[in-house]
């Protein structure tokens, strides 16, 4: 007997198979996050960069939980998928608030945990209300971009934002692919090699790589002798 945990609030284009991995393209494309996580872990080992260490484990978590969701396609694993995204997104939110001087360093962990737990608990409420909980992730991304833009306008320290803007461009392309998938503009349900949402995974993983490089660069500048 198959145990059901309820349907997710979105059905991506890829046809759901009766197999251990329900959506092969959408599931296996999460290996892109694993590749980025391993790259960040290697850089962390070589340079001892805390930023690379943060991105190594958070990106690995995002990929693992997203794989679990697309392999099983139910609400319980979709909730876990959002936990992974919240952990990563709200870590960046908390760190940026600290960089702006709005949040003391010792409060970063508490704010990160509070936002992650609070928004996870909010998902079932939004589900009952019929509100797309994807909006929380969108809001977090807008806060991250907005705070980075504010920080980029500061003259001191002079920071390179090339990697950040590359990440924004990749994330925009990723979002376009995912929207094309869910709206069926790009849709071939029987293609289990490439889907719009699978492209989202690959492009957003690359965006995280450049975001990691951006934060590692900021960290290196902060410790460099003046």
PDB file of C-alpha atoms in Angstrom:
ATOM      1  CA  UNK A   1       0.000   0.000   0.000  1.00  0.00           C
ATOM      2  CA  UNK A   2       1.340   3.396  -0.961  1.00  0.00           C
ATOM      3  CA  UNK A   3       1.433   5.998   1.793  1.00  0.00           C
ATOM      4  CA  UNK A   4       0.199   9.400   0.640  1.00  0.00           C
ATOM      5  CA  UNK A   5       1.092  12.682   2.274  1.00  0.00           C
ATOM      6  CA  UNK A   6      -1.050  15.042   0.243  1.00  0.00           C
ATOM      7  CA  UNK A   7      -0.348  16.776  -3.027  1.00  0.00           C
ATOM      8  CA  UNK A   8       2.166  19.617  -3.411  1.00  0.00           C
ATOM      9  CA  UNK A   9       0.704  23.005  -4.302  1.00  0.00           C
ATOM     10  CA  UNK A  10       2.265  22.985  -7.768  1.00  0.00           C
ATOM     11  CA  UNK A  11       2.556  20.406 -10.542  1.00  0.00           C
ATOM     12  CA  UNK A  12       5.591  20.848 -12.723  1.00  0.00           C
ATOM     13  CA  UNK A  13       5.380  19.873 -16.371  1.00  0.00           C
ATOM     14  CA  UNK A  14       7.305  16.601 -16.119  1.00  0.00           C
ATOM     15  CA  UNK A  15       5.014  13.569 -16.067  1.00  0.00           C
ATOM     16  CA  UNK A  16       5.013  11.713 -12.746  1.00  0.00           C
ATOM     17  CA  UNK A  17       6.303   8.165 -13.153  1.00  0.00           C
ATOM     18  CA  UNK A  18       5.415   5.158 -11.036  1.00  0.00           C
ATOM     19  CA  UNK A  19       9.008   4.657  -9.961  1.00  0.00           C
ATOM     20  CA  UNK A  20      11.351   5.278  -7.062  1.00  0.00           C
ATOM     21  CA  UNK A  21      12.202   8.611  -8.681  1.00  0.00           C
ATOM     22  CA  UNK A  22       8.907  10.171  -9.789  1.00  0.00           C
ATOM     23  CA  UNK A  23      10.386  13.022 -11.852  1.00  0.00           C
ATOM     24  CA  UNK A  24      13.833  11.995 -13.175  1.00  0.00           C
ATOM     25  CA  UNK A  25      14.771  15.285 -14.870  1.00  0.00           C
ATOM     26  CA  UNK A  26      13.620  17.451 -11.975  1.00  0.00           C
ATOM     27  CA  UNK A  27      15.191  15.132  -9.399  1.00  0.00           C
ATOM     28  CA  UNK A  28      18.575  14.330 -10.920  1.00  0.00           C
ATOM     29  CA  UNK A  29      19.187  17.936 -11.994  1.00  0.00           C
ATOM     30  CA  UNK A  30      19.737  18.590  -8.275  1.00  0.00           C
ATOM     31  CA  UNK A  31      23.176  17.039  -8.732  1.00  0.00           C
ATOM     32  CA  UNK A  32      24.149  20.552  -9.856  1.00  0.00           C
ATOM     33  CA  UNK A  33      23.751  21.674  -6.225  1.00  0.00           C
ATOM     34  CA  UNK A  34      25.944  18.766  -5.101  1.00  0.00           C
ATOM     35  CA  UNK A  35      28.655  19.827  -7.553  1.00  0.00           C
ATOM     36  CA  UNK A  36      28.536  23.412  -6.273  1.00  0.00           C
ATOM     37  CA  UNK A  37      28.534  22.227  -2.648  1.00  0.00           C
ATOM     38  CA  UNK A  38      31.607  20.069  -3.271  1.00  0.00           C
ATOM     39  CA  UNK A  39      33.353  22.977  -4.999  1.00  0.00           C
ATOM     40  CA  UNK A  40      32.603  25.266  -2.051  1.00  0.00           C
ATOM     41  CA  UNK A  41      33.768  22.603   0.402  1.00  0.00           C
ATOM     42  CA  UNK A  42      37.043  22.268  -1.482  1.00  0.00           C
ATOM     43  CA  UNK A  43      37.583  26.050  -1.447  1.00  0.00           C
ATOM     44  CA  UNK A  44      36.723  26.105   2.259  1.00  0.00           C
ATOM     45  CA  UNK A  45      39.358  23.442   2.928  1.00  0.00           C
ATOM     46  CA  UNK A  46      41.992  25.275   0.886  1.00  0.00           C
ATOM     47  CA  UNK A  47      41.285  28.842   2.027  1.00  0.00           C
ATOM     48  CA  UNK A  48      39.474  28.327   5.368  1.00  0.00           C
ATOM     49  CA  UNK A  49      36.833  30.758   4.096  1.00  0.00           C
ATOM     50  CA  UNK A  50      33.830  30.750   6.432  1.00  0.00           C
ATOM     51  CA  UNK A  51      31.643  31.928   3.557  1.00  0.00           C
ATOM     52  CA  UNK A  52      32.582  28.905   1.468  1.00  0.00           C
ATOM     53  CA  UNK A  53      31.911  26.666   4.453  1.00  0.00           C
ATOM     54  CA  UNK A  54      28.442  28.176   4.872  1.00  0.00           C
ATOM     55  CA  UNK A  55      27.615  27.711   1.200  1.00  0.00           C
ATOM     56  CA  UNK A  56      28.973  24.157   1.142  1.00  0.00           C
ATOM     57  CA  UNK A  57      26.515  22.798   3.700  1.00  0.00           C
ATOM     58  CA  UNK A  58      23.536  24.988   2.812  1.00  0.00           C
ATOM     59  CA  UNK A  59      23.784  24.227  -0.919  1.00  0.00           C
ATOM     60  CA  UNK A  60      24.136  20.520  -0.156  1.00  0.00           C
ATOM     61  CA  UNK A  61      21.003  20.723   2.006  1.00  0.00           C
ATOM     62  CA  UNK A  62      19.069  22.507  -0.761  1.00  0.00           C
ATOM     63  CA  UNK A  63      20.017  19.854  -3.313  1.00  0.00           C
ATOM     64  CA  UNK A  64      19.320  16.870  -1.066  1.00  0.00           C
ATOM     65  CA  UNK A  65      15.881  18.080   0.038  1.00  0.00           C
ATOM     66  CA  UNK A  66      14.905  19.196  -3.478  1.00  0.00           C
ATOM     67  CA  UNK A  67      15.885  15.743  -4.779  1.00  0.00           C
ATOM     68  CA  UNK A  68      13.728  14.115  -2.094  1.00  0.00           C
ATOM     69  CA  UNK A  69      10.753  16.242  -3.137  1.00  0.00           C
ATOM     70  CA  UNK A  70      11.001  15.585  -6.868  1.00  0.00           C
ATOM     71  CA  UNK A  71      11.651  11.892  -6.271  1.00  0.00           C
ATOM     72  CA  UNK A  72       8.458  11.488  -4.241  1.00  0.00           C
ATOM     73  CA  UNK A  73       6.202  14.415  -5.219  1.00  0.00           C
ATOM     74  CA  UNK A  74       4.131  14.951  -2.069  1.00  0.00           C
ATOM     75  CA  UNK A  75       3.459  17.778   0.359  1.00  0.00           C
ATOM     76  CA  UNK A  76       5.599  16.358   3.183  1.00  0.00           C
ATOM     77  CA  UNK A  77       8.755  16.343   1.066  1.00  0.00           C
ATOM     78  CA  UNK A  78       7.775  19.638  -0.544  1.00  0.00           C
ATOM     79  CA  UNK A  79       7.810  21.126   2.951  1.00  0.00           C
ATOM     80  CA  UNK A  80      11.329  19.754   3.430  1.00  0.00           C
ATOM     81  CA  UNK A  81      12.288  21.289   0.085  1.00  0.00           C
ATOM     82  CA  UNK A  82      11.194  24.673   1.402  1.00  0.00           C
ATOM     83  CA  UNK A  83      13.130  24.131   4.642  1.00  0.00           C
ATOM     84  CA  UNK A  84      16.292  23.785   2.555  1.00  0.00           C
ATOM     85  CA  UNK A  85      15.554  26.971   0.622  1.00  0.00           C
ATOM     86  CA  UNK A  86      14.676  28.861   3.809  1.00  0.00           C
ATOM     87  CA  UNK A  87      17.893  27.805   5.545  1.00  0.00           C
ATOM     88  CA  UNK A  88      19.971  29.194   2.688  1.00  0.00           C
ATOM     89  CA  UNK A  89      17.930  32.293   1.864  1.00  0.00           C
ATOM     90  CA  UNK A  90      17.480  33.468   5.449  1.00  0.00           C
ATOM     91  CA  UNK A  91      21.158  32.943   6.229  1.00  0.00           C
ATOM     92  CA  UNK A  92      21.941  35.444   3.456  1.00  0.00           C
ATOM     93  CA  UNK A  93      19.223  37.796   4.727  1.00  0.00           C
ATOM     94  CA  UNK A  94      20.640  37.710   8.269  1.00  0.00           C
ATOM     95  CA  UNK A  95      24.227  38.190   7.083  1.00  0.00           C
ATOM     96  CA  UNK A  96      23.252  41.142   4.896  1.00  0.00           C
ATOM     97  CA  UNK A  97      21.374  42.776   7.756  1.00  0.00           C
ATOM     98  CA  UNK A  98      24.546  42.438   9.808  1.00  0.00           C
ATOM     99  CA  UNK A  99      26.669  43.942   7.026  1.00  0.00           C
ATOM    100  CA  UNK A 100      24.290  46.904   6.917  1.00  0.00           C
ATOM    101  CA  UNK A 101      24.803  47.432  10.636  1.00  0.00           C
ATOM    102  CA  UNK A 102      21.161  46.667  11.415  1.00  0.00           C
ATOM    103  CA  UNK A 103      21.865  43.400  13.219  1.00  0.00           C
ATOM    104  CA  UNK A 104      24.632  42.644  15.751  1.00  0.00           C
ATOM    105  CA  UNK A 105      26.881  39.687  14.870  1.00  0.00           C
ATOM    106  CA  UNK A 106      25.732  37.763  17.950  1.00  0.00           C
ATOM    107  CA  UNK A 107      22.097  37.993  16.755  1.00  0.00           C
ATOM    108  CA  UNK A 108      22.690  36.613  13.249  1.00  0.00           C
ATOM    109  CA  UNK A 109      22.204  32.990  14.307  1.00  0.00           C
ATOM    110  CA  UNK A 110      19.026  33.699  16.254  1.00  0.00           C
ATOM    111  CA  UNK A 111      17.450  35.722  13.438  1.00  0.00           C
ATOM    112  CA  UNK A 112      18.438  33.061  10.887  1.00  0.00           C
ATOM    113  CA  UNK A 113      16.895  30.294  12.996  1.00  0.00           C
ATOM    114  CA  UNK A 114      13.796  32.320  13.855  1.00  0.00           C
ATOM    115  CA  UNK A 115      13.037  33.205  10.234  1.00  0.00           C
ATOM    116  CA  UNK A 116      13.633  29.625   9.078  1.00  0.00           C
ATOM    117  CA  UNK A 117      11.452  28.030  11.748  1.00  0.00           C
ATOM    118  CA  UNK A 118       8.757  30.710  11.595  1.00  0.00           C
ATOM    119  CA  UNK A 119       8.352  30.558   7.818  1.00  0.00           C
ATOM    120  CA  UNK A 120       8.396  26.745   7.875  1.00  0.00           C
ATOM    121  CA  UNK A 121       5.493  26.809  10.348  1.00  0.00           C
ATOM    122  CA  UNK A 122       3.783  29.348   8.097  1.00  0.00           C
ATOM    123  CA  UNK A 123       3.719  26.966   5.111  1.00  0.00           C
ATOM    124  CA  UNK A 124       0.750  24.823   6.308  1.00  0.00           C
ATOM    125  CA  UNK A 125      -1.152  27.992   7.187  1.00  0.00           C
ATOM    126  CA  UNK A 126      -0.581  29.460   3.732  1.00  0.00           C
ATOM    127  CA  UNK A 127      -1.537  26.118   2.207  1.00  0.00           C
ATOM    128  CA  UNK A 128      -4.886  26.149   4.025  1.00  0.00           C
ATOM    129  CA  UNK A 129      -5.447  29.754   2.976  1.00  0.00           C
ATOM    130  CA  UNK A 130      -4.653  28.939  -0.639  1.00  0.00           C
ATOM    131  CA  UNK A 131      -1.700  31.350  -0.711  1.00  0.00           C
ATOM    132  CA  UNK A 132       1.366  30.157  -2.683  1.00  0.00           C
ATOM    133  CA  UNK A 133       4.160  29.685  -0.168  1.00  0.00           C
ATOM    134  CA  UNK A 134       6.633  30.181  -2.985  1.00  0.00           C
ATOM    135  CA  UNK A 135       6.016  33.882  -2.296  1.00  0.00           C
ATOM    136  CA  UNK A 136       8.103  33.613   0.887  1.00  0.00           C
ATOM    137  CA  UNK A 137      11.147  32.532  -1.116  1.00  0.00           C
ATOM    138  CA  UNK A 138      10.518  35.294  -3.645  1.00  0.00           C
ATOM    139  CA  UNK A 139      10.309  37.831  -0.815  1.00  0.00           C
ATOM    140  CA  UNK A 140      13.559  36.581   0.706  1.00  0.00           C
ATOM    141  CA  UNK A 141      15.338  36.825  -2.661  1.00  0.00           C
ATOM    142  CA  UNK A 142      14.085  40.389  -3.141  1.00  0.00           C
ATOM    143  CA  UNK A 143      15.360  41.311   0.341  1.00  0.00           C
ATOM    144  CA  UNK A 144      18.756  39.772  -0.453  1.00  0.00           C
ATOM    145  CA  UNK A 145      19.043  41.645  -3.751  1.00  0.00           C
ATOM    146  CA  UNK A 146      17.741  44.885  -2.225  1.00  0.00           C
ATOM    147  CA  UNK A 147      20.183  44.823   0.687  1.00  0.00           C
ATOM    148  CA  UNK A 148      23.076  43.972  -1.651  1.00  0.00           C
ATOM    149  CA  UNK A 149      22.182  46.908  -3.898  1.00  0.00           C
ATOM    150  CA  UNK A 150      22.137  49.189  -0.852  1.00  0.00           C
ATOM    151  CA  UNK A 151      25.515  47.841   0.247  1.00  0.00           C
ATOM    152  CA  UNK A 152      26.969  48.229  -3.251  1.00  0.00           C
ATOM    153  CA  UNK A 153      26.312  51.972  -3.125  1.00  0.00           C
ATOM    154  CA  UNK A 154      28.611  52.435  -0.167  1.00  0.00           C
ATOM    155  CA  UNK A 155      31.960  53.917  -1.085  1.00  0.00           C
ATOM    156  CA  UNK A 156      33.831  52.227   1.764  1.00  0.00           C
ATOM    157  CA  UNK A 157      34.864  49.497   1.566  1.00  0.00           C
ATOM    158  CA  UNK A 158      35.157  49.410  -2.227  1.00  0.00           C
ATOM    159  CA  UNK A 159      33.782  45.988  -3.102  1.00  0.00           C
ATOM    160  CA  UNK A 160      33.590  44.175  -6.413  1.00  0.00           C
ATOM    161  CA  UNK A 161      30.042  43.173  -7.269  1.00  0.00           C
ATOM    162  CA  UNK A 162      30.759  41.366 -10.547  1.00  0.00           C
ATOM    163  CA  UNK A 163      30.069  37.933  -9.062  1.00  0.00           C
ATOM    164  CA  UNK A 164      26.917  39.201  -7.391  1.00  0.00           C
ATOM    165  CA  UNK A 165      25.451  40.598 -10.619  1.00  0.00           C
ATOM    166  CA  UNK A 166      26.369  37.399 -12.466  1.00  0.00           C
ATOM    167  CA  UNK A 167      24.450  35.519  -9.769  1.00  0.00           C
ATOM    168  CA  UNK A 168      21.440  37.840 -10.214  1.00  0.00           C
ATOM    169  CA  UNK A 169      21.486  37.289 -13.983  1.00  0.00           C
ATOM    170  CA  UNK A 170      21.668  33.525 -13.592  1.00  0.00           C
ATOM    171  CA  UNK A 171      18.882  33.573 -11.010  1.00  0.00           C
ATOM    172  CA  UNK A 172      16.679  35.628 -13.349  1.00  0.00           C
ATOM    173  CA  UNK A 173      17.280  33.131 -16.163  1.00  0.00           C
ATOM    174  CA  UNK A 174      16.542  30.274 -13.764  1.00  0.00           C
ATOM    175  CA  UNK A 175      13.281  31.893 -12.676  1.00  0.00           C
ATOM    176  CA  UNK A 176      12.261  32.430 -16.313  1.00  0.00           C
ATOM    177  CA  UNK A 177      12.797  28.721 -17.044  1.00  0.00           C
ATOM    178  CA  UNK A 178      10.784  27.686 -13.992  1.00  0.00           C
ATOM    179  CA  UNK A 179       7.913  30.061 -14.860  1.00  0.00           C
ATOM    180  CA  UNK A 180       7.920  28.776 -18.439  1.00  0.00           C
ATOM    181  CA  UNK A 181       7.614  25.253 -17.026  1.00  0.00           C
ATOM    182  CA  UNK A 182       4.764  25.890 -14.579  1.00  0.00           C
ATOM    183  CA  UNK A 183       2.804  27.965 -17.128  1.00  0.00           C
ATOM    184  CA  UNK A 184       3.374  25.221 -19.742  1.00  0.00           C
ATOM    185  CA  UNK A 185       5.075  27.588 -22.177  1.00  0.00           C
ATOM    186  CA  UNK A 186       7.995  25.149 -22.100  1.00  0.00           C
ATOM    187  CA  UNK A 187       6.418  21.758 -21.593  1.00  0.00           C
ATOM    188  CA  UNK A 188       7.058  18.239 -22.856  1.00  0.00           C
ATOM    189  CA  UNK A 189       5.804  15.973 -20.045  1.00  0.00           C
ATOM    190  CA  UNK A 190       7.493  12.865 -21.439  1.00  0.00           C
ATOM    191  CA  UNK A 191      10.953  14.396 -21.661  1.00  0.00           C
ATOM    192  CA  UNK A 192      12.711  13.008 -18.605  1.00  0.00           C
ATOM    193  CA  UNK A 193      16.082  14.515 -19.501  1.00  0.00           C
ATOM    194  CA  UNK A 194      15.394  18.244 -19.606  1.00  0.00           C
ATOM    195  CA  UNK A 195      12.568  20.330 -18.194  1.00  0.00           C
ATOM    196  CA  UNK A 196      12.175  24.010 -17.448  1.00  0.00           C
ATOM    197  CA  UNK A 197      12.248  23.348 -13.720  1.00  0.00           C
ATOM    198  CA  UNK A 198      15.333  21.157 -14.147  1.00  0.00           C
ATOM    199  CA  UNK A 199      16.992  24.118 -15.881  1.00  0.00           C
ATOM    200  CA  UNK A 200      16.023  26.173 -12.812  1.00  0.00           C
ATOM    201  CA  UNK A 201      18.015  23.778 -10.637  1.00  0.00           C
ATOM    202  CA  UNK A 202      21.140  23.963 -12.815  1.00  0.00           C
ATOM    203  CA  UNK A 203      21.067  27.742 -13.320  1.00  0.00           C
ATOM    204  CA  UNK A 204      20.228  28.545  -9.690  1.00  0.00           C
ATOM    205  CA  UNK A 205      23.045  26.241  -8.557  1.00  0.00           C
ATOM    206  CA  UNK A 206      25.437  28.265 -10.717  1.00  0.00           C
ATOM    207  CA  UNK A 207      23.956  31.444  -9.217  1.00  0.00           C
ATOM    208  CA  UNK A 208      24.776  30.094  -5.746  1.00  0.00           C
ATOM    209  CA  UNK A 209      28.351  29.421  -6.862  1.00  0.00           C
ATOM    210  CA  UNK A 210      28.817  33.068  -7.864  1.00  0.00           C
ATOM    211  CA  UNK A 211      27.052  34.211  -4.688  1.00  0.00           C
ATOM    212  CA  UNK A 212      29.514  32.121  -2.683  1.00  0.00           C
ATOM    213  CA  UNK A 213      32.405  33.716  -4.578  1.00  0.00           C
ATOM    214  CA  UNK A 214      30.949  37.144  -3.835  1.00  0.00           C
ATOM    215  CA  UNK A 215      30.726  36.489  -0.092  1.00  0.00           C
ATOM    216  CA  UNK A 216      34.159  34.866   0.007  1.00  0.00           C
ATOM    217  CA  UNK A 217      35.574  37.959  -1.691  1.00  0.00           C
ATOM    218  CA  UNK A 218      33.920  40.227   0.864  1.00  0.00           C
ATOM    219  CA  UNK A 219      35.360  38.103   3.652  1.00  0.00           C
ATOM    220  CA  UNK A 220      38.847  38.260   2.152  1.00  0.00           C
ATOM    221  CA  UNK A 221      38.615  42.054   1.846  1.00  0.00           C
ATOM    222  CA  UNK A 222      37.473  42.347   5.444  1.00  0.00           C
ATOM    223  CA  UNK A 223      40.557  40.530   6.761  1.00  0.00           C
ATOM    224  CA  UNK A 224      43.065  42.034   4.305  1.00  0.00           C
ATOM    225  CA  UNK A 225      45.543  44.502   5.848  1.00  0.00           C
ATOM    226  CA  UNK A 226      44.689  48.141   5.081  1.00  0.00           C
TER     227      UNK A 226
END
